[in-house]
Amino acid sequence: MSVLPGGLRVCVESVPQYGRGLAAVALTVAAGGDDDPAGRHGTAHLVEHLMFPRSGGGSADPTGEGHAALVAGAGGVCNAETHRDHTVFHTTVPAESLPDVLAWEARRLLGFAPTEDVIRTETDVIGEEIRGAGDAGRSWESALGALYPGSRDSFGTAAELAGITAGEVEAFFRAHYTARRMVLSVVGDVDPAGVMAVVRAVFAGVGVIRVAGEAGAAEGIRAAGEARAAEEARAAGEPRTAREIHTAPLPSGRPGVAVGHPLPDPVADRPAYLAQAVLAQVLGRSRLPALARSARDGHRLTSATVTCGYHGQWLASAAPDLTLAVLGRAPGTEVDAAVGIWRSVLRAVAEGPLPEAEHRRAVNSLLVAWHRQADSLPTRAVALGRDALLLPGSAGPDALPAELRRTTPAEVAAAARALLEGPATVTELAPQARTVPTARAHTVLTARAGTELAPQARTVPIARAGTELAPQKGTVG
């Protein structure tokens, strides 16, 4: 890890064994949904989109060729995702193209100046993404908002974005995309000294505040950010204390219920956080699927999804964060009955002891997922940036296997007890009927939800519940 004079942190890792001939670049920025200005929910998401202009000239790409087209022309791929507390841009290319990619990355930061026409195009695209958000995404955001009032989702609100101006977008960019709020990670078949020479040359002016007015604005943002971080830390330790918080029902393709629980702080209480990741595996791999298959009492589940972390991505956000269970309800199974089944499964684990073989299978499934992703260069680049920005003190992604192996059955039982004893949100998922305008206009069909936000939200059996460290919620394309 190096720090440029302006404050940009740069992490370069030479790991040719994970991608010979390839390199990945990740730019992680401490700006997400929580930073959106009042009345402009979705600004961080919009800025992410505007970093990928669909046509060049007058925006982040002054040469006239879009950033994504430049990367594709080099034989690479790129994408980005906006989270509650950060935004990350990631690119993978042949290693010989790395100097060009670093120059393009710096250029779109230095040349950020979106036009009104481009802004209108991207707000329309974001509106479609919001309308297409699936059941799992809406359930997650509903649970987080109920447990931590004032928290913001990363997508935004179409109505608030409709009137946003280029001036407002640029003000957000200048305030948040500063050098001290960014981490650049470069991973792959690279020479660290050579990479740093290029980075120092092309990123010298990126995120540097040059005038007194900008410095004053940045200082205000810094103070506000520190106040927000302090408030988040307080909120993360003190979620709402009501044992069961019922939220407004959400439309769904099938009857169900979503139950949300606060997670421990991944920095201050990392062992307890990792025990929750193992618990999600135990529940998703064996306990809930077996229950759904074998129940005969008329109060049963038809499916179950258990995710640990932001939309199923664990260690992808700072506190506050959630474990979310989405349970399908069979006909005749009421919401309270489904929640009772969920709590009975938690009780069985809490009262343990968890069989060693079951515990080991759950840990091993997480380890297999980690090792499968270890050769994914963008995964490593993103993980390094997130660790530096969001999880200070982390030993890095390669320390994770040993940390998981140290998790014990007793800690997993304690994790289950924590979910039982702590606050929880309950959200009914209710099918919505609609009339389809066809020749049989009076035929009523069940409305289907749109695209899921996270690939982990699958019906049982869940082999990868909460295992993903890689980017999952891309918002470009």
PDB file of N, CA, C and O in Angstrom, residues 256-313:
ATOM      1  N   GLY A 256     -44.920 -15.250   0.811  1.00  0.00           N
ATOM      2  CA  GLY A 256     -43.744 -15.531   1.622  1.00  0.00           C
ATOM      3  C   GLY A 256     -43.633 -14.545   2.755  1.00  0.00           C
ATOM      4  O   GLY A 256     -44.553 -13.776   3.054  1.00  0.00           O
ATOM      5  N   VAL A 257     -42.477 -14.564   3.408  1.00  0.00           N
ATOM      6  CA  VAL A 257     -42.177 -13.624   4.474  1.00  0.00           C
ATOM      7  C   VAL A 257     -40.665 -13.439   4.504  1.00  0.00           C
ATOM      8  O   VAL A 257     -39.907 -14.389   4.284  1.00  0.00           O
ATOM      9  N   ALA A 258     -40.235 -12.205   4.744  1.00  0.00           N
ATOM     10  CA  ALA A 258     -38.814 -11.898   4.877  1.00  0.00           C
ATOM     11  C   ALA A 258     -38.545 -11.500   6.323  1.00  0.00           C
ATOM     12  O   ALA A 258     -39.265 -10.674   6.884  1.00  0.00           O
ATOM     13  N   VAL A 259     -37.524 -12.101   6.908  1.00  0.00           N
ATOM     14  CA  VAL A 259     -37.157 -11.817   8.296  1.00  0.00           C
ATOM     15  C   VAL A 259     -35.718 -11.305   8.304  1.00  0.00           C
ATOM     16  O   VAL A 259     -34.810 -11.985   7.815  1.00  0.00           O
ATOM     17  N   GLY A 260     -35.520 -10.085   8.826  1.00  0.00           N
ATOM     18  CA  GLY A 260     -34.191  -9.481   8.852  1.00  0.00           C
ATOM     19  C   GLY A 260     -33.647  -9.369  10.263  1.00  0.00           C
ATOM     20  O   GLY A 260     -34.392  -9.093  11.207  1.00  0.00           O
ATOM     21  N   HIS A 261     -32.338  -9.579  10.405  1.00  0.00           N
ATOM     22  CA  HIS A 261     -31.659  -9.492  11.703  1.00  0.00           C
ATOM     23  C   HIS A 261     -30.389  -8.665  11.546  1.00  0.00           C
ATOM     24  O   HIS A 261     -29.680  -8.806  10.541  1.00  0.00           O
ATOM     25  N   PRO A 262     -30.042  -7.819  12.529  1.00  0.00           N
ATOM     26  CA  PRO A 262     -28.781  -7.067  12.452  1.00  0.00           C
ATOM     27  C   PRO A 262     -27.585  -7.987  12.617  1.00  0.00           C
ATOM     28  O   PRO A 262     -27.634  -8.971  13.369  1.00  0.00           O
ATOM     29  N   LEU A 263     -26.520  -7.676  11.902  1.00  0.00           N
ATOM     30  CA  LEU A 263     -25.265  -8.418  12.008  1.00  0.00           C
ATOM     31  C   LEU A 263     -24.296  -7.695  12.939  1.00  0.00           C
ATOM     32  O   LEU A 263     -24.361  -6.469  13.079  1.00  0.00           O
ATOM     33  N   PRO A 264     -23.357  -8.430  13.546  1.00  0.00           N
ATOM     34  CA  PRO A 264     -22.305  -7.761  14.321  1.00  0.00           C
ATOM     35  C   PRO A 264     -21.432  -6.900  13.423  1.00  0.00           C
ATOM     36  O   PRO A 264     -21.402  -7.068  12.197  1.00  0.00           O
ATOM     37  N   ASP A 265     -20.690  -5.998  14.033  1.00  0.00           N
ATOM     38  CA  ASP A 265     -19.771  -5.136  13.288  1.00  0.00           C
ATOM     39  C   ASP A 265     -18.601  -5.982  12.779  1.00  0.00           C
ATOM     40  O   ASP A 265     -17.920  -6.636  13.565  1.00  0.00           O
ATOM     41  N   PRO A 266     -18.336  -5.992  11.461  1.00  0.00           N
ATOM     42  CA  PRO A 266     -17.265  -6.831  10.931  1.00  0.00           C
ATOM     43  C   PRO A 266     -15.867  -6.359  11.318  1.00  0.00           C
ATOM     44  O   PRO A 266     -14.898  -7.091  11.112  1.00  0.00           O
ATOM     45  N   VAL A 267     -15.754  -5.135  11.856  1.00  0.00           N
ATOM     46  CA  VAL A 267     -14.455  -4.649  12.329  1.00  0.00           C
ATOM     47  C   VAL A 267     -14.316  -4.883  13.824  1.00  0.00           C
ATOM     48  O   VAL A 267     -13.350  -5.495  14.286  1.00  0.00           O
ATOM     49  N   ALA A 268     -15.283  -4.413  14.589  1.00  0.00           N
ATOM     50  CA  ALA A 268     -15.186  -4.488  16.049  1.00  0.00           C
ATOM     51  C   ALA A 268     -15.446  -5.887  16.582  1.00  0.00           C
ATOM     52  O   ALA A 268     -14.947  -6.237  17.655  1.00  0.00           O
ATOM     53  N   ASP A 269     -16.227  -6.697  15.875  1.00  0.00           N
ATOM     54  CA  ASP A 269     -16.602  -8.036  16.377  1.00  0.00           C
ATOM     55  C   ASP A 269     -16.533  -9.035  15.232  1.00  0.00           C
ATOM     56  O   ASP A 269     -17.502  -9.717  14.918  1.00  0.00           O
ATOM     57  N   ARG A 270     -15.364  -9.144  14.616  1.00  0.00           N
ATOM     58  CA  ARG A 270     -15.207  -9.971  13.426  1.00  0.00           C
ATOM     59  C   ARG A 270     -15.512 -11.449  13.662  1.00  0.00           C
ATOM     60  O   ARG A 270     -16.181 -12.082  12.833  1.00  0.00           O
ATOM     61  N   PRO A 271     -15.054 -12.082  14.766  1.00  0.00           N
ATOM     62  CA  PRO A 271     -15.395 -13.498  14.969  1.00  0.00           C
ATOM     63  C   PRO A 271     -16.898 -13.749  15.000  1.00  0.00           C
ATOM     64  O   PRO A 271     -17.379 -14.732  14.427  1.00  0.00           O
ATOM     65  N   ALA A 272     -17.646 -12.871  15.655  1.00  0.00           N
ATOM     66  CA  ALA A 272     -19.097 -13.045  15.706  1.00  0.00           C
ATOM     67  C   ALA A 272     -19.712 -12.851  14.331  1.00  0.00           C
ATOM     68  O   ALA A 272     -20.679 -13.538  13.967  1.00  0.00           O
ATOM     69  N   TYR A 273     -19.162 -11.922  13.538  1.00  0.00           N
ATOM     70  CA  TYR A 273     -19.652 -11.703  12.175  1.00  0.00           C
ATOM     71  C   TYR A 273     -19.416 -12.956  11.333  1.00  0.00           C
ATOM     72  O   TYR A 273     -20.316 -13.418  10.613  1.00  0.00           O
ATOM     73  N   LEU A 274     -18.207 -13.534  11.409  1.00  0.00           N
ATOM     74  CA  LEU A 274     -17.911 -14.729  10.614  1.00  0.00           C
ATOM     75  C   LEU A 274     -18.753 -15.919  11.075  1.00  0.00           C
ATOM     76  O   LEU A 274     -19.134 -16.765  10.259  1.00  0.00           O
ATOM     77  N   ALA A 275     -19.056 -15.983  12.367  1.00  0.00           N
ATOM     78  CA  ALA A 275     -19.935 -17.050  12.851  1.00  0.00           C
ATOM     79  C   ALA A 275     -21.320 -16.930  12.215  1.00  0.00           C
ATOM     80  O   ALA A 275     -21.975 -17.946  11.934  1.00  0.00           O
ATOM     81  N   GLN A 276     -21.772 -15.706  11.956  1.00  0.00           N
ATOM     82  CA  GLN A 276     -23.062 -15.521  11.285  1.00  0.00           C
ATOM     83  C   GLN A 276     -22.992 -16.008   9.840  1.00  0.00           C
ATOM     84  O   GLN A 276     -23.963 -16.556   9.310  1.00  0.00           O
ATOM     85  N   ALA A 277     -21.846 -15.812   9.178  1.00  0.00           N
ATOM     86  CA  ALA A 277     -21.693 -16.323   7.812  1.00  0.00           C
ATOM     87  C   ALA A 277     -21.768 -17.849   7.802  1.00  0.00           C
ATOM     88  O   ALA A 277     -22.399 -18.449   6.925  1.00  0.00           O
ATOM     89  N   VAL A 278     -21.137 -18.486   8.790  1.00  0.00           N
ATOM     90  CA  VAL A 278     -21.208 -19.947   8.877  1.00  0.00           C
ATOM     91  C   VAL A 278     -22.633 -20.392   9.200  1.00  0.00           C
ATOM     92  O   VAL A 278     -23.139 -21.367   8.638  1.00  0.00           O
ATOM     93  N   LEU A 279     -23.302 -19.663  10.086  1.00  0.00           N
ATOM     94  CA  LEU A 279     -24.684 -19.997  10.433  1.00  0.00           C
ATOM     95  C   LEU A 279     -25.576 -19.944   9.194  1.00  0.00           C
ATOM     96  O   LEU A 279     -26.433 -20.823   8.999  1.00  0.00           O
ATOM     97  N   ALA A 280     -25.402 -18.941   8.343  1.00  0.00           N
ATOM     98  CA  ALA A 280     -26.205 -18.850   7.124  1.00  0.00           C
ATOM     99  C   ALA A 280     -26.005 -20.083   6.251  1.00  0.00           C
ATOM    100  O   ALA A 280     -26.947 -20.584   5.637  1.00  0.00           O
ATOM    101  N   GLN A 281     -24.778 -20.604   6.222  1.00  0.00           N
ATOM    102  CA  GLN A 281     -24.512 -21.824   5.468  1.00  0.00           C
ATOM    103  C   GLN A 281     -25.208 -23.029   6.089  1.00  0.00           C
ATOM    104  O   GLN A 281     -25.813 -23.845   5.396  1.00  0.00           O
ATOM    105  N   VAL A 282     -25.114 -23.142   7.407  1.00  0.00           N
ATOM    106  CA  VAL A 282     -25.761 -24.260   8.108  1.00  0.00           C
ATOM    107  C   VAL A 282     -27.261 -24.260   7.822  1.00  0.00           C
ATOM    108  O   VAL A 282     -27.861 -25.292   7.500  1.00  0.00           O
ATOM    109  N   LEU A 283     -27.868 -23.087   7.935  1.00  0.00           N
ATOM    110  CA  LEU A 283     -29.312 -22.992   7.734  1.00  0.00           C
ATOM    111  C   LEU A 283     -29.684 -23.241   6.275  1.00  0.00           C
ATOM    112  O   LEU A 283     -30.633 -23.968   5.982  1.00  0.00           O
ATOM    113  N   GLY A 284     -28.932 -22.639   5.367  1.00  0.00           N
ATOM    114  CA  GLY A 284     -29.298 -22.732   3.959  1.00  0.00           C
ATOM    115  C   GLY A 284     -28.968 -24.058   3.314  1.00  0.00           C
ATOM    116  O   GLY A 284     -29.644 -24.470   2.369  1.00  0.00           O
ATOM    117  N   ARG A 285     -27.932 -24.743   3.807  1.00  0.00           N
ATOM    118  CA  ARG A 285     -27.516 -25.991   3.175  1.00  0.00           C
ATOM    119  C   ARG A 285     -28.274 -27.209   3.679  1.00  0.00           C
ATOM    120  O   ARG A 285     -28.464 -28.166   2.937  1.00  0.00           O
ATOM    121  N   SER A 286     -28.670 -27.199   4.949  1.00  0.00           N
ATOM    122  CA  SER A 286     -29.248 -28.434   5.491  1.00  0.00           C
ATOM    123  C   SER A 286     -30.513 -28.226   6.301  1.00  0.00           C
ATOM    124  O   SER A 286     -31.522 -28.893   6.063  1.00  0.00           O
ATOM    125  N   ARG A 287     -30.514 -27.299   7.228  1.00  0.00           N
ATOM    126  CA  ARG A 287     -31.636 -27.216   8.172  1.00  0.00           C
ATOM    127  C   ARG A 287     -32.949 -26.843   7.488  1.00  0.00           C
ATOM    128  O   ARG A 287     -33.956 -27.534   7.619  1.00  0.00           O
ATOM    129  N   LEU A 288     -32.957 -25.721   6.759  1.00  0.00           N
ATOM    130  CA  LEU A 288     -34.203 -25.276   6.138  1.00  0.00           C
ATOM    131  C   LEU A 288     -34.640 -26.155   4.972  1.00  0.00           C
ATOM    132  O   LEU A 288     -35.829 -26.487   4.866  1.00  0.00           O
ATOM    133  N   PRO A 289     -33.760 -26.580   4.082  1.00  0.00           N
ATOM    134  CA  PRO A 289     -34.210 -27.486   3.013  1.00  0.00           C
ATOM    135  C   PRO A 289     -34.818 -28.774   3.541  1.00  0.00           C
ATOM    136  O   PRO A 289     -35.841 -29.242   3.045  1.00  0.00           O
ATOM    137  N   ALA A 290     -34.201 -29.338   4.573  1.00  0.00           N
ATOM    138  CA  ALA A 290     -34.739 -30.574   5.140  1.00  0.00           C
ATOM    139  C   ALA A 290     -36.115 -30.338   5.733  1.00  0.00           C
ATOM    140  O   ALA A 290     -37.027 -31.161   5.586  1.00  0.00           O
ATOM    141  N   LEU A 291     -36.296 -29.202   6.391  1.00  0.00           N
ATOM    142  CA  LEU A 291     -37.586 -28.885   6.989  1.00  0.00           C
ATOM    143  C   LEU A 291     -38.649 -28.699   5.909  1.00  0.00           C
ATOM    144  O   LEU A 291     -39.769 -29.193   6.018  1.00  0.00           O
ATOM    145  N   ALA A 292     -38.293 -27.996   4.832  1.00  0.00           N
ATOM    146  CA  ALA A 292     -39.257 -27.761   3.764  1.00  0.00           C
ATOM    147  C   ALA A 292     -39.689 -29.065   3.099  1.00  0.00           C
ATOM    148  O   ALA A 292     -40.834 -29.214   2.671  1.00  0.00           O
ATOM    149  N   ARG A 293     -38.771 -30.031   3.028  1.00  0.00           N
ATOM    150  CA  ARG A 293     -39.101 -31.300   2.385  1.00  0.00           C
ATOM    151  C   ARG A 293     -39.934 -32.210   3.285  1.00  0.00           C
ATOM    152  O   ARG A 293     -40.736 -33.011   2.809  1.00  0.00           O
ATOM    153  N   SER A 294     -39.711 -32.110   4.595  1.00  0.00           N
ATOM    154  CA  SER A 294     -40.278 -33.130   5.476  1.00  0.00           C
ATOM    155  C   SER A 294     -41.508 -32.687   6.265  1.00  0.00           C
ATOM    156  O   SER A 294     -42.164 -33.514   6.888  1.00  0.00           O
ATOM    157  N   ALA A 295     -41.838 -31.385   6.271  1.00  0.00           N
ATOM    158  CA  ALA A 295     -42.943 -30.916   7.111  1.00  0.00           C
ATOM    159  C   ALA A 295     -44.268 -31.541   6.669  1.00  0.00           C
ATOM    160  O   ALA A 295     -44.555 -31.642   5.492  1.00  0.00           O
ATOM    161  N   ARG A 296     -45.066 -31.937   7.641  1.00  0.00           N
ATOM    162  CA  ARG A 296     -46.341 -32.573   7.337  1.00  0.00           C
ATOM    163  C   ARG A 296     -47.497 -31.992   8.161  1.00  0.00           C
ATOM    164  O   ARG A 296     -48.597 -32.504   8.124  1.00  0.00           O
ATOM    165  N   ASP A 297     -47.249 -30.916   8.913  1.00  0.00           N
ATOM    166  CA  ASP A 297     -48.263 -30.442   9.847  1.00  0.00           C
ATOM    167  C   ASP A 297     -49.169 -29.362   9.269  1.00  0.00           C
ATOM    168  O   ASP A 297     -49.971 -28.775   9.982  1.00  0.00           O
ATOM    169  N   GLY A 298     -49.046 -29.080   7.976  1.00  0.00           N
ATOM    170  CA  GLY A 298     -49.889 -28.055   7.374  1.00  0.00           C
ATOM    171  C   GLY A 298     -49.320 -26.657   7.491  1.00  0.00           C
ATOM    172  O   GLY A 298     -49.799 -25.739   6.844  1.00  0.00           O
ATOM    173  N   HIS A 299     -48.316 -26.478   8.349  1.00  0.00           N
ATOM    174  CA  HIS A 299     -47.631 -25.191   8.475  1.00  0.00           C
ATOM    175  C   HIS A 299     -46.239 -25.395   7.945  1.00  0.00           C
ATOM    176  O   HIS A 299     -45.334 -25.771   8.661  1.00  0.00           O
ATOM    177  N   ARG A 300     -46.052 -25.130   6.679  1.00  0.00           N
ATOM    178  CA  ARG A 300     -44.765 -25.499   6.089  1.00  0.00           C
ATOM    179  C   ARG A 300     -44.255 -24.416   5.147  1.00  0.00           C
ATOM    180  O   ARG A 300     -44.974 -23.514   4.745  1.00  0.00           O
ATOM    181  N   LEU A 301     -42.984 -24.557   4.820  1.00  0.00           N
ATOM    182  CA  LEU A 301     -42.318 -23.662   3.900  1.00  0.00           C
ATOM    183  C   LEU A 301     -42.164 -24.350   2.555  1.00  0.00           C
ATOM    184  O   LEU A 301     -41.971 -25.559   2.486  1.00  0.00           O
ATOM    185  N   THR A 302     -42.247 -23.582   1.496  1.00  0.00           N
ATOM    186  CA  THR A 302     -42.015 -24.148   0.169  1.00  0.00           C
ATOM    187  C   THR A 302     -40.607 -23.860  -0.325  1.00  0.00           C
ATOM    188  O   THR A 302     -40.123 -24.519  -1.249  1.00  0.00           O
ATOM    189  N   SER A 303     -39.942 -22.867   0.249  1.00  0.00           N
ATOM    190  CA  SER A 303     -38.582 -22.513  -0.144  1.00  0.00           C
ATOM    191  C   SER A 303     -37.976 -21.670   0.959  1.00  0.00           C
ATOM    192  O   SER A 303     -38.686 -21.181   1.850  1.00  0.00           O
ATOM    193  N   ALA A 304     -36.676 -21.509   0.903  1.00  0.00           N
ATOM    194  CA  ALA A 304     -36.004 -20.664   1.890  1.00  0.00           C
ATOM    195  C   ALA A 304     -34.687 -20.165   1.319  1.00  0.00           C
ATOM    196  O   ALA A 304     -33.953 -20.915   0.683  1.00  0.00           O
ATOM    197  N   THR A 305     -34.414 -18.893   1.535  1.00  0.00           N
ATOM    198  CA  THR A 305     -33.150 -18.278   1.165  1.00  0.00           C
ATOM    199  C   THR A 305     -32.584 -17.598   2.401  1.00  0.00           C
ATOM    200  O   THR A 305     -33.307 -16.881   3.088  1.00  0.00           O
ATOM    201  N   VAL A 306     -31.331 -17.833   2.699  1.00  0.00           N
ATOM    202  CA  VAL A 306     -30.672 -17.191   3.832  1.00  0.00           C
ATOM    203  C   VAL A 306     -29.417 -16.505   3.296  1.00  0.00           C
ATOM    204  O   VAL A 306     -28.553 -17.167   2.717  1.00  0.00           O
ATOM    205  N   THR A 307     -29.328 -15.201   3.458  1.00  0.00           N
ATOM    206  CA  THR A 307     -28.163 -14.461   3.000  1.00  0.00           C
ATOM    207  C   THR A 307     -27.552 -13.688   4.155  1.00  0.00           C
ATOM    208  O   THR A 307     -28.259 -13.193   5.036  1.00  0.00           O
ATOM    209  N   CYS A 308     -26.252 -13.598   4.143  1.00  0.00           N
ATOM    210  CA  CYS A 308     -25.497 -12.879   5.175  1.00  0.00           C
ATOM    211  C   CYS A 308     -24.755 -11.743   4.502  1.00  0.00           C
ATOM    212  O   CYS A 308     -23.938 -11.971   3.611  1.00  0.00           O
ATOM    213  N   GLY A 309     -25.057 -10.509   4.876  1.00  0.00           N
ATOM    214  CA  GLY A 309     -24.353  -9.371   4.316  1.00  0.00           C
ATOM    215  C   GLY A 309     -25.150  -8.638   3.267  1.00  0.00           C
ATOM    216  O   GLY A 309     -26.256  -9.041   2.891  1.00  0.00           O
ATOM    217  N   TYR A 310     -24.588  -7.556   2.778  1.00  0.00           N
ATOM    218  CA  TYR A 310     -25.269  -6.635   1.886  1.00  0.00           C
ATOM    219  C   TYR A 310     -25.754  -7.342   0.629  1.00  0.00           C
ATOM    220  O   TYR A 310     -24.957  -7.739  -0.223  1.00  0.00           O
ATOM    221  N   HIS A 311     -27.076  -7.530   0.508  1.00  0.00           N
ATOM    222  CA  HIS A 311     -27.673  -8.237  -0.619  1.00  0.00           C
ATOM    223  C   HIS A 311     -26.974  -9.566  -0.880  1.00  0.00           C
ATOM    224  O   HIS A 311     -26.789  -9.974  -2.022  1.00  0.00           O
ATOM    225  N   GLY A 312     -26.583 -10.257   0.203  1.00  0.00           N
ATOM    226  CA  GLY A 312     -25.931 -11.553   0.072  1.00  0.00           C
ATOM    227  C   GLY A 312     -24.433 -11.487  -0.066  1.00  0.00           C
ATOM    228  O   GLY A 312     -23.787 -12.536  -0.160  1.00  0.00           O
ATOM    229  N   GLN A 313     -23.836 -10.304  -0.067  1.00  0.00           N
ATOM    230  CA  GLN A 313     -22.385 -10.173  -0.151  1.00  0.00           C
ATOM    231  C   GLN A 313     -21.836  -9.888   1.244  1.00  0.00           C
ATOM    232  O   GLN A 313     -22.017  -8.796   1.772  1.00  0.00           O
TER     233      GLN A 313
END
